[in-house]
């Protein structure tokens, strides 16, 4: 999977440095050429010999070695990817400001290759506004952040900030270096549930968390797409894509229409209200006045409208949240809304659809049907985008 890819593995001084040994081994097993760079802090936690034995080259530690007068530019220019694992608060802050005071930070500033940071630190540090701001600036520059897990930390503490699982880190590296099959493609994704106001404090809404849409946006981004996200829920801070925050179905309609001309692919994962109150009360409805009579009118069906005006080269993907007759309803929506693909989820099944981290779907096309068994929403997103890529290549042949 990573055959011959040159990876600079930067290890910094945190207790999670011992897990970088496992990451190093997995990268080498996957065929990568790994050049380890250890900071002086890292050497308090792990031994140089361990990395030299496992990696493809001996450890490098200093800007002032005897082998090369400019090791940071050699490493930075030769790398296909620079991975920092773990990334301490200090290296994150240095990288954000361009402070290049040792071999690793100088390499980070000298490279044009993609950079993957794997933050690991105590919860208080992870949640500090300075760290979060540094990470969101780095993400907006295109740096990939592998968010830490929650769990046991040094000193017996428990909380967010534990280094991500080595398998997730290596999977991110593979994705970043991966097929890049959406380079040059603009993907518009909708996420979350719309809210239709009844009065200034109440609304009609639904249970969509935005997770499936965010997973689609992240997957498209990692495959090289330019991503436009229209969402009712703020996305994770490390998503790093163009984001339009909206609330109602009308606002989502307006935002999607204003950006859809630039999109090669539109994926409507949002749960958009089908009906909205005809009137919104100016002030909070009073209980003493008895139950209100709320008259509803249909919203614009955004997917159907896009289906009517779709360009020949655009791919339109709808979702269908169903509780019965799932396949029949999905195929009906595929045809009626003139979508190219329709992703059906049975939201009455355990672990499926709204709010869960997992989903189980069937992807319907005019000439295909693919089951994606219950799995992480990110893997569902991958399967959906694989189907998009296959659809585009079938159409162009
Ligand atoms: O956000 P999560 O918590 O992760 O949950 C994910 C999800 C369950 C919301 C997602 O997997 C999903 O099924 N999204 C579509 C939900 C939905 O509105 O389904 P629907 O069958 O009512 O609509 C069919 C399609 O038409 C959808 O693509 C929808 O975005 C679109 N639509 C619907 C109404 C409308 N006015 N305009 C639309 O474009």
Coordinates of N, CA and C and ligand atoms in Angstrom, one line a residue, residues 190-193 206-213 249 252 267-275 299-304 317-322 333 337 342-345 347 352-356 359 361 377, ligand 1:
X190 N -23.8 18.1 1.9 CA -24.7 18.7 3.0 C -24.7 17.8 4.2
X191 N -24.8 18.4 5.4 CA -24.8 17.7 6.6 C -25.7 18.3 7.6
X192 N -26.2 17.4 8.5 CA -27.0 17.9 9.7 C -28.5 18.0 9.4
X193 N -29.2 18.3 10.4 CA -30.7 18.4 10.3 C -31.1 19.8 10.3
X206 N -35.0 17.5 13.5 CA -34.8 16.1 13.5 C -33.5 15.7 14.1
X207 N -33.2 14.4 14.2 CA -32.1 13.9 15.0 C -30.7 13.9 14.3
X208 N -30.6 14.4 13.1 CA -29.4 14.3 12.4 C -28.3 15.1 13.1
X209 N -27.1 14.4 13.3 CA -26.0 15.0 14.0 C -25.0 15.7 13.1
X210 N -25.1 15.3 11.8 CA -24.1 15.8 10.8 C -22.9 14.8 10.6
X211 N -22.8 13.8 11.5 CA -21.7 12.9 11.4 C -21.4 12.3 10.1
X212 N -22.5 11.8 9.4 CA -22.3 11.1 8.1 C -21.8 12.1 7.1
X213 N -22.4 13.3 7.1 CA -21.9 14.4 6.2 C -20.5 14.8 6.4
X249 N -34.3 24.8 6.1 CA -34.3 24.2 4.8 C -34.1 25.3 3.7
X252 N -30.6 26.3 3.6 CA -29.7 25.3 3.0 C -29.9 25.3 1.5
X267 N -23.4 15.7 -2.8 CA -23.8 14.6 -1.9 C -24.8 15.1 -0.9
X268 N -26.0 14.8 -1.0 CA -27.0 15.4 0.0 C -27.2 14.4 1.1
X269 N -26.4 14.5 2.1 CA -26.5 13.7 3.3 C -27.3 14.3 4.4
X270 N -27.7 15.6 4.2 CA -28.4 16.3 5.3 C -29.9 15.8 5.4
X271 N -30.4 15.9 6.6 CA -31.8 15.6 6.7 C -32.6 16.9 6.7
X272 N -33.2 17.1 5.5 CA -33.8 18.4 5.2 C -35.3 18.3 5.5
X273 N -35.8 19.3 6.2 CA -37.3 19.3 6.5 C -38.1 19.3 5.2
X274 N -39.2 18.4 5.2 CA -40.1 18.4 4.1 C -41.1 19.5 4.2
X275 N -41.4 20.0 5.5 CA -42.4 21.0 5.7 C -41.9 22.0 6.6
X299 N -41.4 22.5 1.9 CA -40.1 23.2 1.5 C -39.8 22.9 0.1
X300 N -38.7 23.5 -0.4 CA -38.2 23.2 -1.7 C -37.5 21.8 -1.6
X301 N -37.7 20.9 -2.5 CA -36.9 19.7 -2.5 C -35.6 20.0 -3.2
X302 N -34.5 20.2 -2.4 CA -33.2 20.6 -3.0 C -32.7 19.6 -4.0
X303 N -32.7 18.3 -3.5 CA -32.2 17.2 -4.4 C -32.9 17.2 -5.7
X304 N -34.3 17.2 -5.6 CA -35.1 17.1 -6.8 C -34.8 18.3 -7.8
X317 N -25.8 12.7 -5.7 CA -26.0 11.6 -4.8 C -27.0 12.0 -3.7
X318 N -28.0 11.2 -3.6 CA -29.0 11.5 -2.5 C -28.9 10.4 -1.4
X319 N -29.4 10.7 -0.3 CA -29.6 9.7 0.8 C -31.1 9.5 1.0
X320 N -31.5 8.3 1.5 CA -32.8 8.1 1.9 C -32.9 7.5 3.3
X321 N -33.5 8.2 4.2 CA -33.6 7.7 5.6 C -35.0 7.1 5.7
X322 N -35.0 5.7 5.8 CA -36.3 5.0 5.7 C -36.5 4.1 7.0
X333 N -36.9 7.2 -5.0 CA -36.3 8.5 -4.9 C -35.2 8.7 -5.9
X337 N -36.1 11.8 -8.2 CA -35.2 13.0 -8.0 C -34.1 13.1 -9.0
X342 N -28.2 6.7 -5.0 CA -29.1 6.9 -3.8 C -28.6 6.0 -2.7
X343 N -28.3 6.6 -1.6 CA -27.7 5.8 -0.4 C -28.9 5.6 0.6
X344 N -29.3 4.3 0.7 CA -30.4 4.1 1.6 C -30.0 3.6 3.0
X345 N -30.5 4.2 4.0 CA -30.2 3.6 5.4 C -31.6 3.3 6.1
X347 N -33.1 3.5 9.1 CA -32.8 4.2 10.4 C -33.5 3.6 11.6
X352 N -27.7 2.3 13.2 CA -27.8 2.8 11.8 C -28.4 4.2 11.8
X353 N -27.8 5.1 11.0 CA -28.4 6.4 10.7 C -28.1 7.5 11.7
X354 N -29.2 8.2 12.1 CA -29.1 9.4 13.0 C -28.3 9.2 14.2
X355 N -27.4 10.0 14.5 CA -26.6 10.2 15.7 C -25.5 9.2 15.9
X356 N -25.6 8.0 15.4 CA -24.6 7.0 15.6 C -23.3 7.3 15.0
X359 N -23.0 3.3 10.5 CA -24.1 3.3 9.6 C -24.1 2.0 8.8
X361 N -25.7 0.8 4.9 CA -26.4 1.4 3.8 C -26.4 0.4 2.6
X377 N -18.9 5.4 10.1 CA -19.5 6.3 9.0 C -18.4 6.7 8.0
Ligands
LIG1 O1 -26.3 13.2 10.5 P1 -26.2 11.8 11.1 O2 -26.7 11.8 12.5 O3 -24.9 11.2 10.8 O4 -27.3 10.9 10.4 C1 -27.1 10.5 9.0 C2 -28.5 10.6 8.2 C3 -29.4 9.5 8.8 C4 -29.1 12.0 8.4 C5 -28.1 10.3 6.7 O5 -27.5 9.0 6.6 C6 -29.3 10.4 5.8 O6 -30.1 9.4 5.7 N1 -29.6 11.6 5.3 C7 -30.8 11.9 4.5 C8 -32.0 12.1 5.4 C9 -33.2 12.5 4.7 O7 -33.7 13.6 4.7 O8 -33.7 11.5 3.9 P2 -35.1 11.7 3.0 O9 -35.4 10.3 2.6 O10 -36.1 12.5 3.8 O11 -34.6 12.6 1.8 C10 -34.2 12.1 0.6 C11 -33.1 13.0 0.0 O12 -33.7 14.2 -0.4 C12 -31.9 13.3 0.9 O13 -30.7 13.3 0.2 C13 -32.3 14.7 1.4 O14 -31.1 15.4 1.7 C14 -33.0 15.3 0.2 N2 -34.0 16.3 0.5 C15 -35.1 16.1 1.3 C16 -36.0 17.1 1.5 C17 -35.8 18.4 0.9 N3 -36.6 19.4 1.2 N4 -34.7 18.6 0.2 C18 -33.8 17.6 -0.1 O15 -32.8 17.8 -0.8

